[in-house]
């Protein structure tokens, strides 16, 4: 398992009965987590004095209950700054387990730039890019990044994260677009990228009502997107939080679509976060990586 263990400003304090107790800087939140199927005793004092609790509704969705919480606050990670606020449907604008991927991405970019020199830009494509954690990690490492997400509000939030991290003038192209339609246009234009990242949703609909279901849509989407890799591309990363999509599935996909044609190696694993109270690891989905 790849574990995001280097956080200082974020911490999973405890987990029990379908919920996780988290520290985001000085703010304590209780949020639902479908992986937490155990019902252990809630010994950590944070359970009783959290600043915010997301209550699920039996009819779907839910709502926040707040106790002394700012509208927006920030936390840092390895020199990057992320702005946070409670969104509807339990989110805060950041998935902290992704820090283990940010570190890997940053290391690969720096290594690739060192090997090939700075004569031409190292181009990264980030699809389903959300609020830009991977985008600003890649930009901070020296990459030219194309950030694509269909939600205008998320792209705006990502820009604000970049500015908070001192990267407002970094070579980042911010695009509000449907990822599927964008890659088709890029293929027609003949554009390529030295690294591609994607964190596709479990389910969604395109602008024309097209249905995206991860289990059905990921393979053809990956086949098309892999065509955007440059001749000397360095890496490809797929992240998934879909319950039941095993890391070995992502490894098989990458081996079938990329390794079989370009060589290199594919690896995959669960990603997770340490839980302070128990010393155990909370699983947070799967990730697959191809490295040339």
Tab-separated table of C-alpha atoms in Angstrom:
chain	number	residue	atom	x	y	z
A	1	UNK	CA	0.000	0.000	0.000
A	2	UNK	CA	1.161	3.527	-0.805
A	3	UNK	CA	0.607	5.629	2.306
A	4	UNK	CA	0.354	9.420	2.540
A	5	UNK	CA	2.323	9.580	5.782
A	6	UNK	CA	4.138	12.930	5.533
A	7	UNK	CA	1.306	15.307	6.429
A	8	UNK	CA	1.783	17.808	9.275
A	9	UNK	CA	-1.399	19.860	8.776
A	10	UNK	CA	-3.759	16.917	8.200
A	11	UNK	CA	-4.453	13.835	10.281
A	12	UNK	CA	-6.996	11.020	10.485
A	13	UNK	CA	-7.468	10.948	14.244
A	14	UNK	CA	-9.841	7.979	14.461
A	15	UNK	CA	-12.457	5.986	12.531
A	16	UNK	CA	-15.626	4.188	13.620
A	17	UNK	CA	-19.166	3.309	12.526
A	18	UNK	CA	-18.989	4.648	8.992
A	19	UNK	CA	-17.228	7.896	9.909
A	20	UNK	CA	-13.716	9.320	10.145
A	21	UNK	CA	-12.507	11.963	12.583
A	22	UNK	CA	-10.053	14.310	10.881
A	23	UNK	CA	-7.852	17.261	11.763
A	24	UNK	CA	-7.457	19.851	9.011
A	25	UNK	CA	-5.001	22.297	10.539
A	26	UNK	CA	-6.804	23.422	13.704
A	27	UNK	CA	-10.242	22.337	12.458
A	28	UNK	CA	-11.730	18.986	13.496
A	29	UNK	CA	-14.305	17.406	11.160
A	30	UNK	CA	-16.388	14.238	11.226
A	31	UNK	CA	-17.258	12.929	7.782
A	32	UNK	CA	-18.783	9.709	6.410
A	33	UNK	CA	-16.483	7.138	4.836
A	34	UNK	CA	-17.873	4.007	3.116
A	35	UNK	CA	-14.719	2.016	3.905
A	36	UNK	CA	-15.242	2.339	7.668
A	37	UNK	CA	-17.429	-0.708	8.315
A	38	UNK	CA	-16.083	-1.373	11.831
A	39	UNK	CA	-17.758	-0.203	15.043
A	40	UNK	CA	-14.951	0.463	17.483
A	41	UNK	CA	-15.110	2.539	20.654
A	42	UNK	CA	-14.736	6.281	20.090
A	43	UNK	CA	-12.040	7.086	22.617
A	44	UNK	CA	-10.565	10.158	20.951
A	45	UNK	CA	-11.924	13.399	22.522
A	46	UNK	CA	-12.367	14.946	19.079
A	47	UNK	CA	-15.539	12.926	18.556
A	48	UNK	CA	-17.238	15.101	21.192
A	49	UNK	CA	-15.958	18.539	20.207
A	50	UNK	CA	-15.615	18.538	16.409
A	51	UNK	CA	-15.989	21.848	14.561
A	52	UNK	CA	-18.087	20.283	11.824
A	53	UNK	CA	-20.120	17.112	11.306
A	54	UNK	CA	-21.616	15.918	8.031
A	55	UNK	CA	-24.871	14.083	8.679
A	56	UNK	CA	-25.989	11.678	5.993
A	57	UNK	CA	-29.670	11.618	5.072
A	58	UNK	CA	-31.529	8.325	4.754
A	59	UNK	CA	-32.943	9.632	1.474
A	60	UNK	CA	-29.498	10.424	0.046
A	61	UNK	CA	-27.101	13.327	0.408
A	62	UNK	CA	-26.942	15.051	3.766
A	63	UNK	CA	-26.019	18.295	5.463
A	64	UNK	CA	-23.313	19.912	7.566
A	65	UNK	CA	-23.655	20.895	11.214
A	66	UNK	CA	-21.056	23.507	12.195
A	67	UNK	CA	-19.594	24.606	15.516
A	68	UNK	CA	-17.199	27.532	15.353
A	69	UNK	CA	-15.696	27.016	11.922
A	70	UNK	CA	-14.284	29.592	9.448
A	71	UNK	CA	-15.863	29.886	6.020
A	72	UNK	CA	-12.482	29.200	4.370
A	73	UNK	CA	-9.138	28.149	5.846
A	74	UNK	CA	-5.836	26.754	4.533
A	75	UNK	CA	-3.394	23.927	5.176
A	76	UNK	CA	0.057	23.286	3.739
A	77	UNK	CA	1.980	20.316	2.379
A	78	UNK	CA	5.635	20.370	1.282
A	79	UNK	CA	5.533	24.048	0.397
A	80	UNK	CA	2.121	23.927	-1.277
A	81	UNK	CA	-0.961	25.643	0.153
A	82	UNK	CA	-4.545	24.405	-0.193
A	83	UNK	CA	-7.666	26.421	0.581
A	84	UNK	CA	-10.467	24.491	2.224
A	85	UNK	CA	-14.163	24.868	2.832
A	86	UNK	CA	-16.982	22.396	3.463
A	87	UNK	CA	-18.687	21.618	0.162
A	88	UNK	CA	-22.069	19.981	-0.203
A	89	UNK	CA	-21.906	16.198	-0.173
A	90	UNK	CA	-19.245	16.044	2.556
A	91	UNK	CA	-16.187	17.251	0.621
A	92	UNK	CA	-13.669	19.905	1.691
A	93	UNK	CA	-11.987	20.582	-1.656
A	94	UNK	CA	-9.011	18.284	-1.038
A	95	UNK	CA	-8.302	14.552	-0.962
A	96	UNK	CA	-5.286	14.307	1.382
A	97	UNK	CA	-4.487	10.690	0.529
A	98	UNK	CA	-3.420	12.011	-2.881
A	99	UNK	CA	-0.297	13.492	-1.278
A	100	UNK	CA	1.422	10.149	-1.876
A	101	UNK	CA	0.767	10.648	-5.597
A	102	UNK	CA	1.839	14.308	-5.531
A	103	UNK	CA	5.190	13.245	-4.102
A	104	UNK	CA	5.635	10.555	-6.751
A	105	UNK	CA	4.599	12.896	-9.574
A	106	UNK	CA	6.984	15.617	-8.357
A	107	UNK	CA	9.876	13.186	-8.115
A	108	UNK	CA	9.276	11.786	-11.605
A	109	UNK	CA	9.027	15.252	-13.156
A	110	UNK	CA	12.231	16.510	-11.541
A	111	UNK	CA	14.074	13.343	-12.536
A	112	UNK	CA	12.807	13.548	-16.128
A	113	UNK	CA	13.713	17.223	-16.499
A	114	UNK	CA	17.186	16.563	-15.095
A	115	UNK	CA	17.770	13.728	-17.596
A	116	UNK	CA	16.443	15.472	-20.697
A	117	UNK	CA	17.382	19.055	-19.839
A	118	UNK	CA	15.289	22.207	-19.934
A	119	UNK	CA	15.486	22.860	-23.664
A	120	UNK	CA	11.792	22.048	-24.114
A	121	UNK	CA	8.901	22.144	-21.656
A	122	UNK	CA	7.911	18.997	-19.784
A	123	UNK	CA	4.182	18.847	-20.552
A	124	UNK	CA	1.686	17.264	-18.144
A	125	UNK	CA	-2.015	16.673	-18.803
A	126	UNK	CA	-4.232	16.428	-15.702
A	127	UNK	CA	-7.750	15.119	-16.474
A	128	UNK	CA	-10.703	15.262	-14.054
A	129	UNK	CA	-8.336	17.591	-12.209
A	130	UNK	CA	-10.734	18.841	-9.478
A	131	UNK	CA	-9.161	21.516	-7.237
A	132	UNK	CA	-5.674	21.027	-8.577
A	133	UNK	CA	-3.597	19.183	-5.984
A	134	UNK	CA	-1.710	17.231	-8.652
A	135	UNK	CA	-1.626	20.251	-10.959
A	136	UNK	CA	0.169	22.519	-8.519
A	137	UNK	CA	2.478	19.704	-7.372
A	138	UNK	CA	3.474	19.158	-11.007
A	139	UNK	CA	3.870	22.883	-11.686
A	140	UNK	CA	5.982	23.346	-8.556
A	141	UNK	CA	8.254	20.556	-9.838
A	142	UNK	CA	8.826	22.462	-13.088
A	143	UNK	CA	6.187	21.087	-15.470
A	144	UNK	CA	3.935	22.933	-17.911
A	145	UNK	CA	0.465	21.678	-16.956
A	146	UNK	CA	-2.850	21.485	-18.787
A	147	UNK	CA	-5.590	21.252	-16.133
A	148	UNK	CA	-8.977	20.000	-17.375
A	149	UNK	CA	-12.208	19.675	-15.407
A	150	UNK	CA	-15.837	20.049	-16.462
A	151	UNK	CA	-16.824	22.015	-13.325
A	152	UNK	CA	-16.102	25.730	-13.591
A	153	UNK	CA	-16.202	26.192	-9.820
A	154	UNK	CA	-13.554	23.513	-9.286
A	155	UNK	CA	-11.237	25.067	-11.872
A	156	UNK	CA	-11.642	28.457	-10.168
A	157	UNK	CA	-10.827	26.847	-6.822
A	158	UNK	CA	-7.752	25.199	-8.356
A	159	UNK	CA	-6.532	28.584	-9.616
A	160	UNK	CA	-6.897	29.963	-6.099
A	161	UNK	CA	-4.867	27.045	-4.718
A	162	UNK	CA	-2.143	27.765	-7.267
A	163	UNK	CA	-2.087	31.442	-6.265
A	164	UNK	CA	-1.970	30.527	-2.566
A	165	UNK	CA	1.056	28.345	-3.358
A	166	UNK	CA	2.830	31.192	-5.158
A	167	UNK	CA	2.200	29.609	-8.572
A	168	UNK	CA	-0.182	32.160	-10.065
A	169	UNK	CA	2.336	32.824	-12.874
A	170	UNK	CA	3.299	29.190	-13.392
A	171	UNK	CA	2.760	27.725	-16.896
A	172	UNK	CA	-0.651	26.197	-16.182
A	173	UNK	CA	-3.409	26.121	-18.799
A	174	UNK	CA	-6.781	26.129	-17.013
A	175	UNK	CA	-9.616	24.563	-19.031
A	176	UNK	CA	-13.283	24.073	-18.184
A	177	UNK	CA	-14.133	21.255	-20.552
A	178	UNK	CA	-15.495	17.740	-20.885
A	179	UNK	CA	-12.432	15.471	-20.648
A	180	UNK	CA	-13.632	13.071	-23.337
A	181	UNK	CA	-14.296	15.808	-25.874
A	182	UNK	CA	-11.027	17.533	-24.979
A	183	UNK	CA	-8.847	14.483	-25.680
A	184	UNK	CA	-10.589	13.910	-29.020
A	185	UNK	CA	-9.739	17.464	-30.061
A	186	UNK	CA	-6.154	17.072	-28.843
A	187	UNK	CA	-5.761	13.898	-30.918
A	188	UNK	CA	-7.014	15.718	-34.016
A	189	UNK	CA	-4.639	18.620	-33.307
A	190	UNK	CA	-1.704	16.244	-32.929
A	191	UNK	CA	-0.802	17.474	-29.437
A	192	UNK	CA	1.099	15.188	-27.084
A	193	UNK	CA	2.140	15.163	-23.426
A	194	UNK	CA	5.133	13.843	-21.527
A	195	UNK	CA	2.983	12.646	-18.621
A	196	UNK	CA	-0.757	12.145	-18.114
A	197	UNK	CA	-2.721	12.018	-14.864
A	198	UNK	CA	-6.376	11.119	-14.433
A	199	UNK	CA	-8.756	10.701	-11.521
A	200	UNK	CA	-12.027	9.752	-13.249
A	201	UNK	CA	-15.353	9.693	-11.380
A	202	UNK	CA	-17.324	6.548	-10.690
A	203	UNK	CA	-20.354	7.928	-12.485
A	204	UNK	CA	-21.227	11.053	-14.392
A	205	UNK	CA	-22.873	12.596	-17.423
A	206	UNK	CA	-21.282	14.531	-20.255
A	207	UNK	CA	-22.580	17.832	-21.648
A	208	UNK	CA	-24.651	15.958	-24.239
A	209	UNK	CA	-26.128	13.575	-21.678
A	210	UNK	CA	-23.495	10.903	-22.293
A	211	UNK	CA	-23.339	8.441	-19.405
A	212	UNK	CA	-19.951	7.788	-17.789
A	213	UNK	CA	-19.776	4.604	-15.735
A	214	UNK	CA	-16.222	3.854	-14.683
A	215	UNK	CA	-16.331	0.097	-15.198
A	216	UNK	CA	-17.659	0.519	-18.747
A	217	UNK	CA	-15.985	3.755	-19.802
A	218	UNK	CA	-12.458	3.602	-18.392
A	219	UNK	CA	-10.922	1.157	-20.867
A	220	UNK	CA	-11.951	2.949	-24.093
A	221	UNK	CA	-11.125	6.314	-22.504
A	222	UNK	CA	-7.674	5.060	-21.480
A	223	UNK	CA	-7.039	3.715	-24.981
A	224	UNK	CA	-7.800	7.113	-26.501
A	225	UNK	CA	-5.900	9.097	-23.884
A	226	UNK	CA	-2.772	6.935	-24.184
A	227	UNK	CA	-2.558	8.158	-27.765
A	228	UNK	CA	-1.628	11.588	-26.396
A	229	UNK	CA	1.631	10.354	-24.863
A	230	UNK	CA	4.725	11.802	-26.497
A	231	UNK	CA	7.369	9.520	-28.010
A	232	UNK	CA	9.596	9.923	-24.949
A	233	UNK	CA	6.789	10.181	-22.358
A	234	UNK	CA	7.798	9.516	-18.768
A	235	UNK	CA	4.718	8.335	-16.881
A	236	UNK	CA	0.967	7.823	-16.688
A	237	UNK	CA	-1.117	7.731	-13.498
A	238	UNK	CA	-4.702	6.586	-12.908
A	239	UNK	CA	-6.369	7.096	-9.545
A	240	UNK	CA	-9.687	5.567	-8.540
A	241	UNK	CA	-11.784	5.684	-5.388
A	242	UNK	CA	-14.435	3.341	-6.803
A	243	UNK	CA	-15.166	0.616	-4.260
A	244	UNK	CA	-14.443	-2.795	-5.722
A	245	UNK	CA	-12.068	-1.679	-8.503
A	246	UNK	CA	-8.962	-3.564	-7.402
A	247	UNK	CA	-5.442	-2.220	-7.957
A	248	UNK	CA	-4.759	-5.301	-10.096
A	249	UNK	CA	-7.451	-4.090	-12.519
A	250	UNK	CA	-5.584	-0.812	-13.011
A	251	UNK	CA	-2.318	-2.709	-13.442
A	252	UNK	CA	-3.906	-4.966	-16.056
A	253	UNK	CA	-5.293	-1.950	-17.924
A	254	UNK	CA	-1.939	-0.166	-18.002
A	255	UNK	CA	-0.111	-3.310	-19.086
A	256	UNK	CA	-2.653	-3.965	-21.826
A	257	UNK	CA	-2.929	-0.429	-23.156
A	258	UNK	CA	0.537	1.081	-22.610
A	259	UNK	CA	3.208	-1.460	-21.628
A	260	UNK	CA	2.289	-3.801	-24.502
A	261	UNK	CA	2.951	-1.018	-27.020
A	262	UNK	CA	5.627	1.157	-25.392
A	263	UNK	CA	7.409	-1.037	-22.871
A	264	UNK	CA	8.226	0.259	-19.419
A	265	UNK	CA	6.620	-1.031	-16.252
A	266	UNK	CA	3.209	-0.785	-14.626
A	267	UNK	CA	2.483	-1.054	-10.923
A	268	UNK	CA	-0.605	-0.574	-8.822
A	269	UNK	CA	-1.581	-0.528	-5.175
A	270	UNK	CA	-4.103	0.699	-2.683
A	271	UNK	CA	-3.446	4.147	-1.273
A	272	UNK	CA	-4.156	5.005	2.332
A	273	UNK	CA	-3.863	7.326	5.310
A	274	UNK	CA	-2.503	6.488	8.778
A	275	UNK	CA	-5.013	6.554	11.648
A	276	UNK	CA	-3.472	8.091	14.767
A	277	UNK	CA	-5.687	6.414	17.382
A	278	UNK	CA	-5.098	2.852	16.187
A	279	UNK	CA	-1.834	2.976	14.247
A	280	UNK	CA	-3.646	1.253	11.372
A	281	UNK	CA	-4.158	2.410	7.771
A	282	UNK	CA	-7.440	3.671	6.311
A	283	UNK	CA	-7.756	2.509	2.680
A	284	UNK	CA	-8.656	5.339	0.289
A	285	UNK	CA	-8.919	3.741	-3.134
A	286	UNK	CA	-6.538	2.427	-5.759
A	287	UNK	CA	-3.853	3.846	-7.997
A	288	UNK	CA	-2.064	2.558	-11.073
A	289	UNK	CA	1.197	3.971	-12.438
A	290	UNK	CA	3.101	3.396	-15.673
A	291	UNK	CA	6.752	4.405	-15.805
A	292	UNK	CA	8.723	4.388	-19.048
